[in-house]
Amino acid sequence: MFQGFQRIKGAIDQRIAEEQAKQRSSASPSRTPSAPRRSSSRNLSPSKRPGKAKDADNGSKAAPTGKGPDPSTFETDFVIGEDDEPSRAATPRPKEKTDAAAATSPEAKEKPEDGEAAMEDEKNTPPLEIPPEVQTRLRKLDKLEPKYSELLRSYRIAHARVTAIEAFEASLRENTPLTSISEPAAFVEYLGQLNVKSDMLMEELKRVSKERDELNKKFDESERSAKESQEELRKLQEQAKATNDPPKDDSTTQTDPGIDTAIKETETTDDSEEFFSYDNELPRLQSQLQENEEKAAKLEEENKSLKSELSVAQESAESFMKNLETATNDLHSLKDTHAKSLKQAEAQHEQHDSTVADFKNKLQTAERELAQSKEKHSQHDKTIAELKEKVESTSRELEELHATRGEELVENHGQETLRDQVEKLESDLTELRETQAKSVKRNDTLNNLVNSLREQLKTAEAKRDTTLTELERTKKELDTAMNAKETVKIDAPTEPPTSTVKPNETASKKKNRKKKKGGKAADASTEATPSEAGSVNGLLSPRDAEFSPSQLQADLDEVADKESSIESLKGRLETLRHDLLDFGQEHTEAKDKIKELQAEKAALQERMTALEKEIAELHRKTLFAEFEELKAKADTLQIDLSVAEQLAASRFKDLTDMRDILQKAQPELLDELSTKTGELRRLEIYKSQVSEKEGDIRNLNEKTNQRKDVIEHRDRLAKDLTKAQDDLKASRNAARDLEQEVSKLTREAESLRDEIQLNMQDQTQEMGTQMKEELADAHRLLSERSREAETMRRLLADAQGRAEARVREMQERLDVAVEERDRAEEQANTFSRRRARELEDLKQNARDAERALAPETEAAEANEEVAELRLTTSQLRDTLDESERQARDLDKEKADLRRAFDETQTRLEKLQKSSKTMADELKQIQAAKGRALESNVHSSRSSTESSRSRIASPTPKGRAPSGQPGDASGIDYVYLKNVLLQFLEQRDKKYQQQLIPVLGMLLHFDKKDEQKWMAAISAK
């Protein structure tokens, strides 16, 4: 392309030089000075002209991003006229032939070959008029000139903005985990994290400074106390020396005031007028000396112990930091176990509450029925006793009547009434016996119910107590774990102030400790960072040395790699900080949960006490109501007794009246009968005596029969009583046997439970090993997925870097192409204007010239020039189109890579969710299996086979033989649905092949079926 431009330019310059030489030779003297002036301006190469365009470009690039550059700076670049201003961009120099022609043009007059050159120029002169195609192209160029300036201005503004944004993003990548400006939320989050970090650091600084001040205060106080003790020691030693070295003569006069006071005290205490002696004071002073020395030794020991404690605290701080990590891990495990135990305890507590409520309701109903049956039984007993009393009273009345009366009427009437009463009493007795038997049966059933309910209540209360003890134990474990963590947190910052002398070392230690959680890879990366930074500094430090471009490129690549590794390490550090914040939040949440659980426990205890109070009140109310009912029944019975007594008294009065009447009527009848014949009287007397005797005999027979019946009834009752007693004894023996059997069964159940627990432990151990293996596989698969994701991210980053590099290259190419296009347009404009001028000159020369070139050759040359111009413009357009197409392809590749990355991330999230759901479903299935094993003690164990699933989640159902009927009903259709959905959602064949064993476990596939499924998936 450039060669074509140079060729065109060389041809044009040659033609211009020839025309100028021809004009000099043929023109008038007035026009001769203008030609060399014009030729000098035209023949100047663009490289030698002053560069206004470059200055303007630099100014436009240096303009601010927000405001556009001043249009006046670009007007000089785009003014296209007849002036001799240089072009905006440097054009390649013309060939040496044109320069030689331009240099030899002033000397053309002296050479004899000018005539021949003029003849050749006249032959090669262009046509007098411009062709229409060139005119249309020139018009189009004139139209494009104003638009092109605006486009160039906007392009330069956009380019300046892009360069500023790239510099800002590079600083963001170097100093923050962000990569571009298009993430304002992440930038705000990063700033918030920095604020939180600064707040945490300030709080830690305040706490450490407070502890340091307290330790300093304690140290100052201990030093003061030591100084005071030393001063006291010194004083005491001086006093002891003074007391040990006194003069012999004036012992009483030359003593210290302290000794005088001691003498006075001894004189007042002893109340004697004895003289003072040093022998008494010496042991006291020596004892004080010893005490003070002991105090000083103790203080020195305390100082030593404090120093040793400080050193121990320094040493133990590191161990506490390690213990803190273990405590956090233990706390997480305890949280999980505590949450599980809480859920189980809540479920058990609810079940126990419901069972206790049911048992209480049943107890209340049973107690009510018992009370009612007891009342009915007592009523029946009372009625039986009353009936017995009535029978006895009637029998006594009959005897009295038989003894007192001798008449038939009274006897017949009394016999009928007595028979009616006896029949009524017998019917009442039979009814009472039936009701008594029913009540006895009901009482037995109610007693059995009450006993069973009490046993169930005891078992429920025992279960509740066990759950409460488990809850308390778990809470105590949580409290101990929290206390251990708090002690670790409290003891960890108690480092000496000397540790602040080397902050870099402690910071590095803390970083290393924090990075121990991440693994050895993070440690290796953190240890490698200083060496990498050193190597970067070593690479960048030599400025004076001269490097080859390949070495510089290699060094730059190494620096870029190390910067990417530093950014990844920074990201890991931030993730670790996030994890620490999350751990702290989880600790606070655990504390809040513990407080809530304690509050719930207190509320439950209050509810229990309230329920117990309500039960006591209800019991008291029921007893009070029963007492009132019994009182009312007793009142009614008393009223009935009084009415019965009144009836008996009225009947007795009637009988006494009848006796009086009979006694009065008997003498009259005897007098009348005595008047009659004695024979009839005797016969009547005999007849009456016979009838009386027969009646007495009948009455006696009836009485004997009644007595026999009563005796039989009494014997029957006695037999019934003995039978009932025997039944009671038998039932008691049976109850004892049943209790023994129950105890045996409980022992057997306990032994079976132990066996089941052992079996369950074996099974759980087997399942645990299987789960561990599968979890290890799952972790391995997850690590592989994470590695794949990291590789994808790295590939994405590399692709993005490559794409950005390619975009930059394409932008540079675009800039070069645009500059070339500008140059070509400017050159075309200058060439067209020069051409127009030359055409005008040629027209003027053609009028004077004698010959003209043939129009065909001129047209061919013009067509060739137009074709060359068209080719150059088409080539420029093609290069522009190619650059735009490459930019679009790069954008498409970027979008495709981002989509692939998003798809991999969504797949990862789906896989993680599926693994979590499968693990939860496995836990639920294991719990259901445990319950089924506890309920079905005597059932045979089903063999469980586990297989490796897609992401380390074990299959919830064991594979059993097809003959077992229990497996068909035990399929978890929800789990099967989820697995089938996941199988259908997965597009990757590998994941589908990994899901086939899970489907095989659920649907009982054979090896042939699995092979068929594998073949079907691989055939897709």
Coordinates of N, CA and C in Angstrom, one line a residue, residues 830-923:
T830 N -4.0 17.5 -1.7 CA -2.9 18.4 -2.2 C -2.6 18.0 -3.7
F831 N -2.6 16.7 -4.0 CA -2.4 16.3 -5.3 C -3.4 16.8 -6.3
S832 N -4.7 16.8 -5.8 CA -5.8 17.3 -6.7 C -5.7 18.8 -6.9
R833 N -5.3 19.5 -5.9 CA -5.1 20.9 -6.1 C -3.9 21.3 -6.9
R834 N -2.8 20.5 -6.6 CA -1.7 20.7 -7.5 C -2.0 20.4 -9.0
R835 N -2.8 19.3 -9.0 CA -3.2 18.8 -10.4 C -4.1 19.9 -11.0
A836 N -4.9 20.5 -10.3 CA -5.8 21.6 -10.8 C -4.9 22.8 -11.3
R837 N -3.9 23.1 -10.5 CA -3.0 24.2 -10.9 C -2.2 23.8 -12.1
E838 N -1.7 22.6 -12.1 CA -0.9 22.1 -13.2 C -1.8 22.1 -14.5
L839 N -3.1 21.7 -14.3 CA -4.0 21.7 -15.4 C -4.2 23.1 -16.0
E840 N -4.3 24.0 -15.1 CA -4.5 25.4 -15.6 C -3.2 25.9 -16.3
D841 N -2.0 25.6 -15.7 CA -0.8 25.9 -16.4 C -0.7 25.2 -17.7
L842 N -1.1 23.9 -17.7 CA -1.0 23.2 -18.9 C -1.9 23.7 -20.0
K843 N -3.1 24.2 -19.5 CA -4.0 24.8 -20.5 C -3.4 26.0 -21.2
Q844 N -2.8 26.8 -20.3 CA -2.1 28.0 -20.8 C -0.9 27.6 -21.7
N845 N -0.2 26.6 -21.3 CA 0.9 26.1 -22.1 C 0.4 25.5 -23.4
A846 N -0.7 24.8 -23.3 CA -1.3 24.1 -24.5 C -1.7 25.0 -25.6
R847 N -2.2 26.2 -25.2 CA -2.6 27.2 -26.2 C -1.4 27.7 -27.0
D848 N -0.3 27.8 -26.2 CA 1.0 28.2 -26.9 C 1.7 27.1 -27.6
A849 N 1.4 25.9 -27.1 CA 2.2 24.7 -27.7 C 1.6 24.4 -29.1
E850 N 2.5 23.8 -29.9 CA 2.1 23.5 -31.2 C 1.5 22.1 -31.3
R851 N 2.0 21.3 -30.5 CA 1.5 19.9 -30.6 C 0.8 19.5 -29.2
A852 N 0.0 18.5 -29.3 CA -0.6 18.0 -28.1 C -0.6 16.4 -28.2
L853 N -0.5 15.9 -27.1 CA -0.5 14.4 -27.1 C -1.9 13.9 -27.5
A854 N -1.8 12.7 -27.9 CA -3.1 12.0 -28.3 C -4.0 11.8 -27.1
P855 N -5.3 12.1 -27.3 CA -6.2 11.9 -26.1 C -6.3 10.5 -25.5
E856 N -6.0 9.5 -26.4 CA -6.1 8.2 -25.9 C -5.1 7.9 -24.8
T857 N -3.9 8.3 -25.0 CA -2.8 8.0 -24.0 C -3.1 8.8 -22.7
E858 N -3.6 10.1 -22.9 CA -3.9 10.8 -21.7 C -5.0 10.2 -20.9
A859 N -6.0 9.8 -21.6 CA -7.2 9.1 -20.9 C -6.7 7.8 -20.2
A860 N -5.8 7.1 -20.9 CA -5.4 5.8 -20.3 C -4.6 6.1 -19.0
E861 N -3.7 7.1 -19.1 CA -2.9 7.5 -17.9 C -3.9 8.0 -16.8
A862 N -4.9 8.8 -17.2 CA -5.8 9.3 -16.1 C -6.6 8.1 -15.5
N863 N -7.0 7.2 -16.4 CA -7.7 6.0 -15.9 C -6.9 5.2 -15.0
E864 N -5.6 5.0 -15.4 CA -4.7 4.3 -14.5 C -4.5 5.0 -13.1
E865 N -4.4 6.3 -13.2 CA -4.2 7.0 -11.9 C -5.5 6.9 -11.0
V866 N -6.7 7.0 -11.7 CA -7.9 6.9 -11.0 C -8.1 5.4 -10.4
A867 N -7.6 4.4 -11.2 CA -7.7 3.1 -10.7 C -6.8 2.8 -9.5
E868 N -5.6 3.4 -9.6 CA -4.7 3.3 -8.5 C -5.3 4.0 -7.2
L869 N -5.9 5.2 -7.4 CA -6.5 5.8 -6.3 C -7.7 5.0 -5.7
R870 N -8.4 4.4 -6.6 CA -9.5 3.5 -6.2 C -9.0 2.3 -5.4
L871 N -7.9 1.7 -5.9 CA -7.3 0.6 -5.2 C -6.8 1.0 -3.8
T872 N -6.2 2.1 -3.8 CA -5.7 2.5 -2.4 C -6.8 2.8 -1.5
T873 N -7.9 3.5 -1.9 CA -9.1 3.7 -1.1 C -9.7 2.4 -0.7
S874 N -9.9 1.5 -1.7 CA -10.5 0.2 -1.3 C -9.6 -0.6 -0.3
Q875 N -8.3 -0.5 -0.5 CA -7.4 -1.2 0.4 C -7.6 -0.6 1.8
L876 N -7.6 0.7 1.9 CA -7.8 1.3 3.2 C -9.2 0.9 3.8
R877 N -10.2 0.9 3.0 CA -11.5 0.5 3.5 C -11.5 -1.0 3.9
D878 N -10.8 -1.8 3.2 CA -10.7 -3.2 3.6 C -10.0 -3.4 4.9
T879 N -8.9 -2.6 5.0 CA -8.1 -2.7 6.3 C -9.0 -2.2 7.5
L880 N -9.7 -1.2 7.2 CA -10.7 -0.7 8.3 C -11.7 -1.7 8.6
D881 N -12.3 -2.3 7.5 CA -13.3 -3.3 7.8 C -12.7 -4.5 8.5
E882 N -11.5 -4.9 8.1 CA -10.9 -6.1 8.8 C -10.6 -5.8 10.3
S883 N -10.2 -4.5 10.5 CA -9.9 -4.2 11.9 C -11.2 -4.2 12.7
E884 N -12.3 -3.6 12.1 CA -13.6 -3.6 12.8 C -14.1 -5.0 13.0
R885 N -13.9 -5.9 12.0 CA -14.4 -7.2 12.1 C -13.6 -8.0 13.2
Q886 N -12.3 -7.7 13.2 CA -11.4 -8.4 14.3 C -11.9 -7.9 15.7
A887 N -12.2 -6.6 15.8 CA -12.6 -6.1 17.1 C -14.0 -6.8 17.5
R888 N -14.9 -6.9 16.5 CA -16.1 -7.6 16.8 C -15.9 -9.1 17.2
D889 N -15.0 -9.7 16.4 CA -14.7 -11.1 16.8 C -14.1 -11.2 18.2
L890 N -13.3 -10.3 18.5 CA -12.7 -10.3 19.9 C -13.8 -10.1 20.9
D891 N -14.7 -9.1 20.6 CA -15.8 -8.9 21.6 C -16.7 -10.2 21.7
K892 N -16.9 -10.8 20.5 CA -17.7 -12.1 20.6 C -17.0 -13.1 21.4
E893 N -15.7 -13.3 21.2 CA -14.9 -14.2 22.0 C -15.0 -13.9 23.4
K894 N -14.9 -12.6 23.8 CA -15.0 -12.2 25.2 C -16.4 -12.6 25.7
A895 N -17.4 -12.3 25.0 CA -18.8 -12.7 25.4 C -18.9 -14.2 25.6
D896 N -18.4 -15.0 24.6 CA -18.5 -16.4 24.7 C -17.7 -17.0 25.9
L897 N -16.5 -16.4 26.1 CA -15.7 -16.8 27.3 C -16.5 -16.5 28.6
R898 N -17.1 -15.3 28.7 CA -17.8 -15.0 29.9 C -19.0 -15.9 30.1
R899 N -19.7 -16.2 28.9 CA -20.8 -17.1 29.0 C -20.4 -18.5 29.5
A900 N -19.3 -19.0 29.0 CA -18.8 -20.3 29.4 C -18.4 -20.2 30.9
F901 N -17.8 -19.1 31.3 CA -17.4 -19.0 32.7 C -18.7 -19.0 33.6
D902 N -19.7 -18.2 33.2 CA -20.9 -18.2 33.9 C -21.6 -19.5 34.0
E903 N -21.6 -20.2 32.8 CA -22.1 -21.6 32.8 C -21.4 -22.5 33.8
T904 N -20.1 -22.4 33.8 CA -19.3 -23.3 34.7 C -19.6 -22.9 36.2
Q905 N -19.7 -21.6 36.4 CA -20.1 -21.2 37.8 C -21.5 -21.7 38.2
T906 N -22.5 -21.6 37.3 CA -23.8 -22.1 37.6 C -23.8 -23.6 37.8
R907 N -23.0 -24.3 37.0 CA -22.9 -25.7 37.2 C -22.2 -26.1 38.5
L908 N -21.2 -25.3 38.9 CA -20.6 -25.5 40.2 C -21.6 -25.3 41.3
E909 N -22.4 -24.2 41.2 CA -23.4 -23.9 42.2 C -24.4 -25.0 42.3
K910 N -24.8 -25.4 41.1 CA -25.8 -26.5 41.1 C -25.3 -27.8 41.7
L911 N -24.0 -28.1 41.4 CA -23.4 -29.3 41.9 C -23.3 -29.2 43.5
Q912 N -22.9 -28.0 43.9 CA -22.8 -27.8 45.4 C -24.1 -28.0 46.1
K913 N -25.2 -27.3 45.4 CA -26.5 -27.4 46.0 C -27.0 -28.9 46.0
S914 N -26.8 -29.6 44.9 CA -27.2 -31.0 44.8 C -26.5 -31.8 45.8
S915 N -25.2 -31.5 46.0 CA -24.4 -32.3 47.1 C -25.0 -32.0 48.4
K916 N -25.3 -30.8 48.7 CA -25.9 -30.4 50.0 C -27.3 -31.1 50.2
T917 N -28.1 -31.0 49.2 CA -29.5 -31.7 49.3 C -29.3 -33.2 49.4
M918 N -28.4 -33.8 48.7 CA -28.2 -35.2 48.8 C -27.7 -35.6 50.2
A919 N -26.8 -34.8 50.7 CA -26.4 -35.1 52.1 C -27.5 -35.0 53.1
D920 N -28.3 -33.9 52.9 CA -29.5 -33.8 53.9 C -30.4 -34.9 53.7
E921 N -30.7 -35.3 52.5 CA -31.6 -36.4 52.3 C -31.0 -37.7 52.9
L922 N -29.7 -37.9 52.7 CA -29.1 -39.1 53.3 C -29.2 -39.1 54.8
K923 N -29.1 -37.9 55.5 CA -29.3 -37.8 56.9 C -30.7 -38.2 57.3

